[in-house]
Amino acid sequence: MTPDQGITLKSGFTTGTAAAAATKGALLLLLKDQAPDHVFVRFLTGEKIRIQMHTCARVSAQSARCSVIKDAGDDPDVTHKAEIGALVTYPVNSASESVVITGGKGVGRVTKPGLGIPVGEPSITEGPRKMIVQSVEEVMQQYGIRGAVITELFVPQGEILAQKTLNARLGIVGGISILGTTGVVRPMSHEAYIATIDAALSVARAAGLEQVILATGRRSERYSQTRWNKLSEEAFVQIGDYFQMSLAKVAEKGLKKASLTVFFGKAVKMAQGVPHTHAAKTRLSLQKLSEWAFESTGSKRLAGRIAAANTARHALDYILPEFSEVIAQVGNRIVTSARRFAGAGVQIQSVIYNFEGNVIFDSEKTG
């Protein structure tokens, strides 16, 4: 929902979209023997975007490279205006897949577990991989060709840009990550995001709803829409990192119940009562989770493993399935923190998802 305040913010595209565009441009150059001025790339939402090529050149009879300049719109981050490129080789006879995606200069490589990408692999997430494959397949269908394609992504300034991120602490070395869930960057400045949450809660109240489902992002919202499939769409509100502010506004609007639906990483922060859960605002304290684990289980081994874990996702691998009481401690602490922010007039429920979208805690289903 866009707040009705006359604010128009420019959308942008992710590093993953940039990589898909560069890949498509290089493949078209190989097939047409002419460098394209621009390409159209389809987001995973189905929308299309026109992206200008920054550089494009043939490297050999079977290889070409193109690059684009990432535009994050009015939601700039460290990769805004970064050059993202792809070296494409076609045809390839020995490839195991029809589209092989690798990382070159400036693309980070995963060295620690817990990130959802195998150790040793380039830090390229699922969304960008889907968009790259989709872009290659569109070209192949258009030209009626077959065969395998290899695309090696590169970011010339990637190692420098990575120093401004949390990559090193997470065990991603050598460059930035190629990221994106849908491919599009929706601008959300602090003012715009807060206004959006406020407006969404106002609409929920105006629709006569007493319960709202507060999700931190699109994925948790999607899982929640399946879980509460009889609730109207007005009940679902994305709150991002605004934990305290959102609950205060729930109370302000006179809503009776707030169900917080989160993945485990955000859950640990909320359980600590952190008002704003963005990584740049507060460091995820696995040490605190380790202390809670020892309180719940008495296991020094578990506590030590959690304290040494790379991410909350990594820690969760140690906790489940044997130590569900640790998850319950986190979930119940979320309720306590949320009550402090919302006041006594709002009923609080906490639901925690694992990273596959399965519910691993529901405060209303515990003894």
Coordinates of C-alpha atoms in Angstrom, one line a residue:
M1 CA 0.0 0.0 0.0
T2 CA 1.3 3.5 -0.8
P3 CA 0.6 6.2 1.7
D4 CA -1.8 8.8 0.4
Q5 CA 0.6 11.7 1.0
G6 CA 1.5 12.8 -2.5
I7 CA 4.9 11.1 -2.2
T8 CA 6.1 9.3 -5.3
L9 CA 9.3 7.3 -4.9
K10 CA 11.2 5.8 -7.8
S11 CA 11.5 2.0 -7.8
G12 CA 14.7 0.4 -8.8
F13 CA 16.2 -3.0 -9.5
T14 CA 18.4 -5.5 -7.5
T15 CA 21.9 -6.8 -8.2
G16 CA 20.1 -10.0 -9.3
T17 CA 18.2 -8.1 -12.0
A18 CA 21.3 -6.4 -13.1
A19 CA 23.1 -9.7 -13.4
A20 CA 20.2 -11.1 -15.5
A21 CA 20.2 -8.1 -17.8
A22 CA 24.0 -8.3 -18.3
T23 CA 23.6 -12.1 -19.1
K24 CA 20.9 -11.5 -21.6
G25 CA 22.8 -8.7 -23.3
A26 CA 25.9 -10.8 -23.7
L27 CA 24.0 -13.8 -25.0
L28 CA 22.2 -11.5 -27.5
L29 CA 25.6 -10.2 -28.7
L30 CA 26.8 -13.7 -29.3
L31 CA 23.7 -14.6 -31.3
K32 CA 23.2 -11.4 -33.3
D33 CA 26.9 -10.3 -33.5
Q34 CA 25.7 -6.9 -32.5
A35 CA 25.9 -5.3 -29.1
P36 CA 22.4 -4.4 -27.8
D37 CA 21.7 -0.9 -26.5
H38 CA 19.3 -2.2 -23.9
V39 CA 17.4 -5.4 -22.9
F40 CA 14.1 -6.1 -21.3
V41 CA 14.2 -8.3 -18.2
R42 CA 11.2 -9.8 -16.5
F43 CA 10.9 -9.6 -12.7
L44 CA 9.7 -12.6 -10.8
T45 CA 6.5 -10.7 -10.2
G46 CA 5.8 -10.8 -14.0
E47 CA 6.6 -7.1 -14.6
K48 CA 9.2 -6.1 -17.2
I49 CA 11.9 -3.5 -17.0
R50 CA 14.0 -1.9 -19.7
I51 CA 17.7 -1.8 -18.7
Q52 CA 20.4 0.1 -20.5
M53 CA 23.7 -1.7 -21.3
H54 CA 26.8 0.0 -19.8
T55 CA 29.4 -2.0 -21.7
C56 CA 29.1 -4.8 -24.2
A57 CA 31.9 -6.5 -26.1
R58 CA 32.7 -9.8 -27.7
V59 CA 35.6 -11.6 -26.0
S60 CA 36.0 -14.6 -28.4
A61 CA 33.9 -16.6 -30.9
Q62 CA 32.0 -18.2 -28.1
S63 CA 32.2 -15.6 -25.3
A64 CA 30.9 -12.0 -24.7
R65 CA 30.6 -9.8 -21.7
C66 CA 28.2 -7.0 -20.9
S67 CA 27.6 -4.9 -17.8
V68 CA 24.9 -2.6 -16.5
I69 CA 24.7 0.0 -13.8
K70 CA 22.5 -1.0 -10.9
D71 CA 19.8 1.6 -10.1
A72 CA 18.2 1.1 -6.7
G73 CA 15.8 4.0 -7.3
D74 CA 14.9 6.0 -4.2
D75 CA 16.1 3.2 -1.9
P76 CA 19.8 3.5 -2.4
D77 CA 22.2 1.0 -0.7
V78 CA 25.9 0.4 -1.1
T79 CA 25.4 -1.3 -4.5
H80 CA 23.5 1.7 -5.9
K81 CA 25.3 2.8 -9.2
A82 CA 27.6 -0.3 -9.0
E83 CA 28.6 -1.9 -12.3
I84 CA 27.3 -5.5 -12.5
G85 CA 28.4 -7.7 -15.4
A86 CA 28.3 -11.1 -16.9
L87 CA 30.8 -13.1 -19.1
V88 CA 28.6 -15.5 -21.1
T89 CA 29.9 -18.5 -23.0
Y90 CA 27.7 -20.2 -25.6
P91 CA 27.4 -22.9 -26.8
V92 CA 28.9 -25.2 -24.2
N93 CA 28.9 -28.9 -24.8
S94 CA 30.2 -30.2 -21.5
A95 CA 27.9 -28.4 -19.0
S96 CA 25.8 -30.4 -16.6
E97 CA 22.9 -27.9 -16.7
S98 CA 21.4 -25.8 -19.4
V99 CA 22.3 -22.6 -17.6
V100 CA 25.4 -22.7 -15.4
I101 CA 25.8 -19.6 -13.1
T102 CA 29.2 -18.9 -11.5
G103 CA 30.8 -16.0 -9.7
G104 CA 33.9 -14.1 -10.9
K105 CA 35.7 -11.0 -9.7
G106 CA 33.9 -9.1 -7.0
V107 CA 31.2 -11.7 -6.3
G108 CA 31.5 -13.0 -2.8
R109 CA 32.0 -16.7 -2.0
V110 CA 30.4 -18.4 1.0
T111 CA 32.9 -19.8 3.5
K112 CA 30.6 -20.5 6.5
P113 CA 27.4 -22.5 6.9
G114 CA 24.0 -20.9 7.8
L115 CA 23.4 -18.8 4.8
G116 CA 21.3 -21.2 2.7
I117 CA 24.0 -21.4 0.1
P118 CA 26.5 -24.3 0.2
V119 CA 30.0 -23.5 1.5
G120 CA 32.4 -22.8 -1.4
E121 CA 29.6 -21.5 -3.7
P122 CA 29.3 -17.9 -5.0
S123 CA 26.9 -15.8 -2.9
I124 CA 24.1 -15.7 -5.5
T125 CA 20.7 -16.3 -4.0
E126 CA 17.7 -18.1 -5.5
G127 CA 15.9 -15.1 -6.9
P128 CA 18.7 -13.9 -9.1
R129 CA 19.4 -17.5 -10.3
K130 CA 15.7 -17.8 -11.4
M131 CA 15.8 -14.5 -13.2
I132 CA 19.0 -15.4 -15.0
V133 CA 17.7 -18.7 -16.1
Q134 CA 14.4 -17.1 -17.2
S135 CA 16.2 -14.4 -19.2
V136 CA 18.4 -17.0 -21.0
E137 CA 15.4 -19.2 -21.8
E138 CA 13.5 -16.2 -23.3
V139 CA 16.4 -15.6 -25.7
M140 CA 16.6 -19.3 -26.6
Q141 CA 12.9 -19.5 -27.3
Q142 CA 13.0 -16.3 -29.3
Y143 CA 15.9 -17.6 -31.5
G144 CA 14.9 -21.3 -31.5
I145 CA 18.2 -22.4 -30.2
R146 CA 19.4 -25.1 -27.8
G147 CA 22.5 -25.9 -25.8
A148 CA 24.1 -24.9 -22.6
V149 CA 25.1 -21.4 -21.4
I150 CA 27.6 -20.5 -18.8
T151 CA 27.4 -17.0 -17.2
E152 CA 30.1 -15.8 -14.9
L153 CA 28.9 -12.8 -12.9
F154 CA 31.4 -10.1 -12.0
V155 CA 31.4 -6.8 -10.0
P156 CA 34.5 -4.7 -10.7
Q157 CA 34.3 -2.8 -7.4
G158 CA 32.8 -5.7 -5.5
E159 CA 35.6 -6.2 -3.1
I160 CA 35.6 -2.5 -2.1
L161 CA 31.8 -2.4 -1.8
A162 CA 31.8 -5.5 0.4
Q163 CA 33.8 -3.7 3.0
K164 CA 30.7 -1.6 3.7
T165 CA 28.5 -4.6 4.3
L166 CA 28.2 -7.4 6.9
N167 CA 29.6 -10.0 4.4
A168 CA 32.9 -10.5 6.1
R169 CA 31.3 -11.2 9.5
L170 CA 28.9 -13.7 7.8
G171 CA 31.7 -15.5 6.0
I172 CA 31.2 -14.1 2.5
V173 CA 34.6 -13.2 1.2
G174 CA 35.9 -11.6 -2.0
G175 CA 33.0 -9.4 -2.9
I176 CA 29.3 -8.6 -2.6
S177 CA 26.3 -10.9 -2.8
I178 CA 24.0 -11.1 -5.8
L179 CA 20.6 -10.7 -4.2
G180 CA 16.9 -10.1 -4.7
T181 CA 13.6 -11.8 -4.0
T182 CA 11.5 -10.5 -6.9
G183 CA 14.1 -8.4 -8.7
V184 CA 12.4 -5.1 -8.1
V185 CA 13.5 -2.6 -5.3
R186 CA 10.4 -0.9 -3.8
P187 CA 11.6 2.3 -2.2
M188 CA 10.9 2.5 1.4
S189 CA 12.5 5.4 3.2
H190 CA 11.9 5.6 6.9
E191 CA 9.1 8.2 6.5
A192 CA 7.5 6.4 3.7
Y193 CA 7.6 3.0 5.4
I194 CA 6.2 4.3 8.7
A195 CA 3.4 6.1 6.8
T196 CA 2.7 2.9 4.9
I197 CA 2.4 0.9 8.1
D198 CA 0.2 3.6 9.6
A199 CA -2.1 3.7 6.5
A200 CA -2.3 -0.1 6.4
L201 CA -3.4 -0.4 10.0
S202 CA -5.9 2.4 9.5
V203 CA -7.4 0.5 6.5
A204 CA -7.6 -2.7 8.6
R205 CA -9.4 -0.8 11.4
A206 CA -11.8 0.8 8.9
A207 CA -12.6 -2.6 7.4
G208 CA -13.9 -3.6 10.8
L209 CA -11.0 -6.0 11.6
E210 CA -9.9 -6.7 15.1
Q211 CA -6.9 -8.8 14.3
V212 CA -3.9 -7.9 12.2
I213 CA -1.1 -10.2 11.0
L214 CA 2.2 -8.4 11.2
A215 CA 4.9 -9.8 9.0
T216 CA 8.5 -8.6 8.6
G217 CA 8.6 -9.1 4.9
R218 CA 6.9 -10.6 1.8
R219 CA 7.9 -14.2 2.4
S220 CA 6.7 -14.3 6.0
E221 CA 3.5 -12.5 4.8
R222 CA 3.0 -15.1 2.1
Y223 CA 3.3 -18.0 4.5
S224 CA 0.9 -16.2 6.8
Q225 CA -1.7 -15.6 4.1
T226 CA -1.7 -19.3 3.6
R227 CA -2.0 -20.0 7.3
W228 CA -4.8 -17.4 7.8
N229 CA -6.5 -18.0 4.5
K230 CA -9.9 -16.9 5.6
L231 CA -8.8 -13.4 6.7
S232 CA -9.2 -10.5 4.2
E233 CA -6.1 -9.0 2.6
E234 CA -6.5 -5.9 4.7
A235 CA -5.5 -7.9 7.8
F236 CA -1.9 -8.5 6.5
V237 CA 0.6 -5.7 7.2
Q238 CA 4.3 -5.8 6.4
I239 CA 6.2 -4.0 9.2
G240 CA 9.8 -4.5 8.0
D241 CA 12.1 -3.8 11.0
Y242 CA 9.7 -1.5 12.8
F243 CA 8.8 -3.7 15.7
Q244 CA 8.2 -1.2 18.5
M245 CA 6.6 1.5 16.3
S246 CA 4.2 -1.0 14.6
L247 CA 2.9 -2.3 17.9
A248 CA 2.4 1.2 19.3
K249 CA 0.3 2.0 16.2
V250 CA -1.7 -1.2 16.5
A251 CA -2.7 0.1 20.0
E252 CA -3.2 3.6 18.7
K253 CA -5.7 2.4 16.1
G254 CA -7.7 0.4 18.7
L255 CA -7.0 -3.0 17.1
K256 CA -7.5 -5.8 19.5
K257 CA -5.0 -8.5 18.4
A258 CA -1.6 -8.5 16.7
S259 CA -0.1 -11.8 15.4
L260 CA 3.6 -11.4 14.8
T261 CA 4.9 -13.8 12.2
V262 CA 8.6 -13.9 11.7
F263 CA 11.6 -16.1 10.7
F264 CA 14.0 -17.2 13.4
G265 CA 16.6 -14.5 12.9
K266 CA 14.2 -11.6 13.4
A267 CA 12.5 -13.6 16.2
V268 CA 15.8 -13.6 18.3
K269 CA 16.0 -9.8 18.0
M270 CA 12.4 -9.3 18.9
A271 CA 12.8 -11.6 21.9
Q272 CA 15.5 -9.3 23.1
G273 CA 13.1 -6.4 22.9
V274 CA 15.0 -4.6 20.2
P275 CA 12.8 -1.8 18.9
H276 CA 14.2 -1.8 15.4
T277 CA 15.5 -5.1 14.0
H278 CA 17.6 -4.1 11.0
A279 CA 21.1 -5.5 11.0
A280 CA 22.6 -2.0 10.7
K281 CA 20.7 -0.9 13.8
T282 CA 21.4 -3.8 16.1
R283 CA 23.8 -6.8 16.1
L284 CA 22.0 -10.1 16.3
S285 CA 23.1 -11.5 19.7
L286 CA 23.7 -15.2 19.4
Q287 CA 25.4 -15.0 22.8
K288 CA 22.0 -14.1 24.3
L289 CA 20.4 -17.0 22.4
S290 CA 23.2 -19.2 23.8
E291 CA 22.4 -18.1 27.3
W292 CA 18.7 -18.8 26.8
A293 CA 19.5 -22.3 25.4
F294 CA 21.5 -23.1 28.5
E295 CA 18.7 -21.9 30.8
S296 CA 16.2 -24.0 28.9
T297 CA 18.2 -27.2 28.4
G298 CA 21.2 -27.2 30.7
S299 CA 23.3 -28.3 27.8
K300 CA 26.7 -26.6 27.7
R301 CA 27.4 -28.3 24.4
L302 CA 24.3 -26.7 22.7
A303 CA 25.0 -23.3 24.3
G304 CA 28.6 -23.4 23.0
R305 CA 27.5 -24.4 19.5
I306 CA 25.0 -21.6 19.3
A307 CA 27.5 -19.0 20.6
A308 CA 29.9 -20.1 17.9
A309 CA 27.3 -20.2 15.1
N310 CA 27.6 -17.9 12.1
T311 CA 24.0 -16.9 11.8
A312 CA 20.6 -17.6 13.5
R313 CA 19.9 -20.0 10.6
H314 CA 23.0 -21.9 11.5
A315 CA 22.1 -21.9 15.2
L316 CA 18.7 -23.3 14.3
D317 CA 20.3 -26.4 12.8
Y318 CA 21.7 -27.2 16.2
I319 CA 18.5 -26.4 18.1
L320 CA 15.9 -28.4 16.1
P321 CA 14.5 -31.0 16.3
E322 CA 15.9 -31.9 19.7
F323 CA 15.6 -28.7 21.7
S324 CA 12.2 -27.2 20.8
E325 CA 12.1 -25.6 24.3
V326 CA 14.7 -23.1 23.1
I327 CA 12.3 -22.0 20.3
A328 CA 9.5 -21.7 22.9
Q329 CA 11.7 -19.5 25.1
V330 CA 12.3 -17.1 22.1
G331 CA 8.6 -17.1 21.1
N332 CA 7.4 -16.4 24.6
R333 CA 9.9 -13.6 25.0
I334 CA 8.6 -12.0 21.7
V335 CA 5.1 -11.9 23.3
T336 CA 6.6 -10.2 26.4
S337 CA 8.5 -7.6 24.4
A338 CA 5.5 -6.9 22.2
R339 CA 3.2 -6.4 25.2
R340 CA 5.6 -3.8 26.5
F341 CA 5.4 -1.9 23.2
A342 CA 1.7 -2.3 22.6
G343 CA 0.3 -2.0 26.1
A344 CA -2.3 -4.1 27.9
G345 CA -5.1 -3.5 25.5
V346 CA -3.7 -5.6 22.6
Q347 CA -3.7 -9.4 22.6
I348 CA -0.3 -10.7 21.3
Q349 CA 0.4 -13.9 19.4
S350 CA 3.8 -14.9 18.1
V351 CA 4.4 -17.4 15.3
I352 CA 7.9 -18.4 14.2
Y353 CA 8.7 -20.0 10.9
N354 CA 11.7 -22.0 10.0
F355 CA 13.5 -21.1 6.7
E356 CA 11.3 -23.4 4.7
G357 CA 8.1 -21.7 5.9
N358 CA 7.0 -24.3 8.5
V359 CA 5.7 -23.2 11.8
I360 CA 8.1 -24.1 14.6
F361 CA 6.4 -22.1 17.4
D362 CA 2.9 -20.7 18.0
S363 CA 2.3 -19.0 21.3
E364 CA -1.4 -20.0 21.2
K365 CA -0.6 -23.7 20.8
T366 CA 1.7 -24.1 23.8
G367 CA 0.9 -25.3 27.2

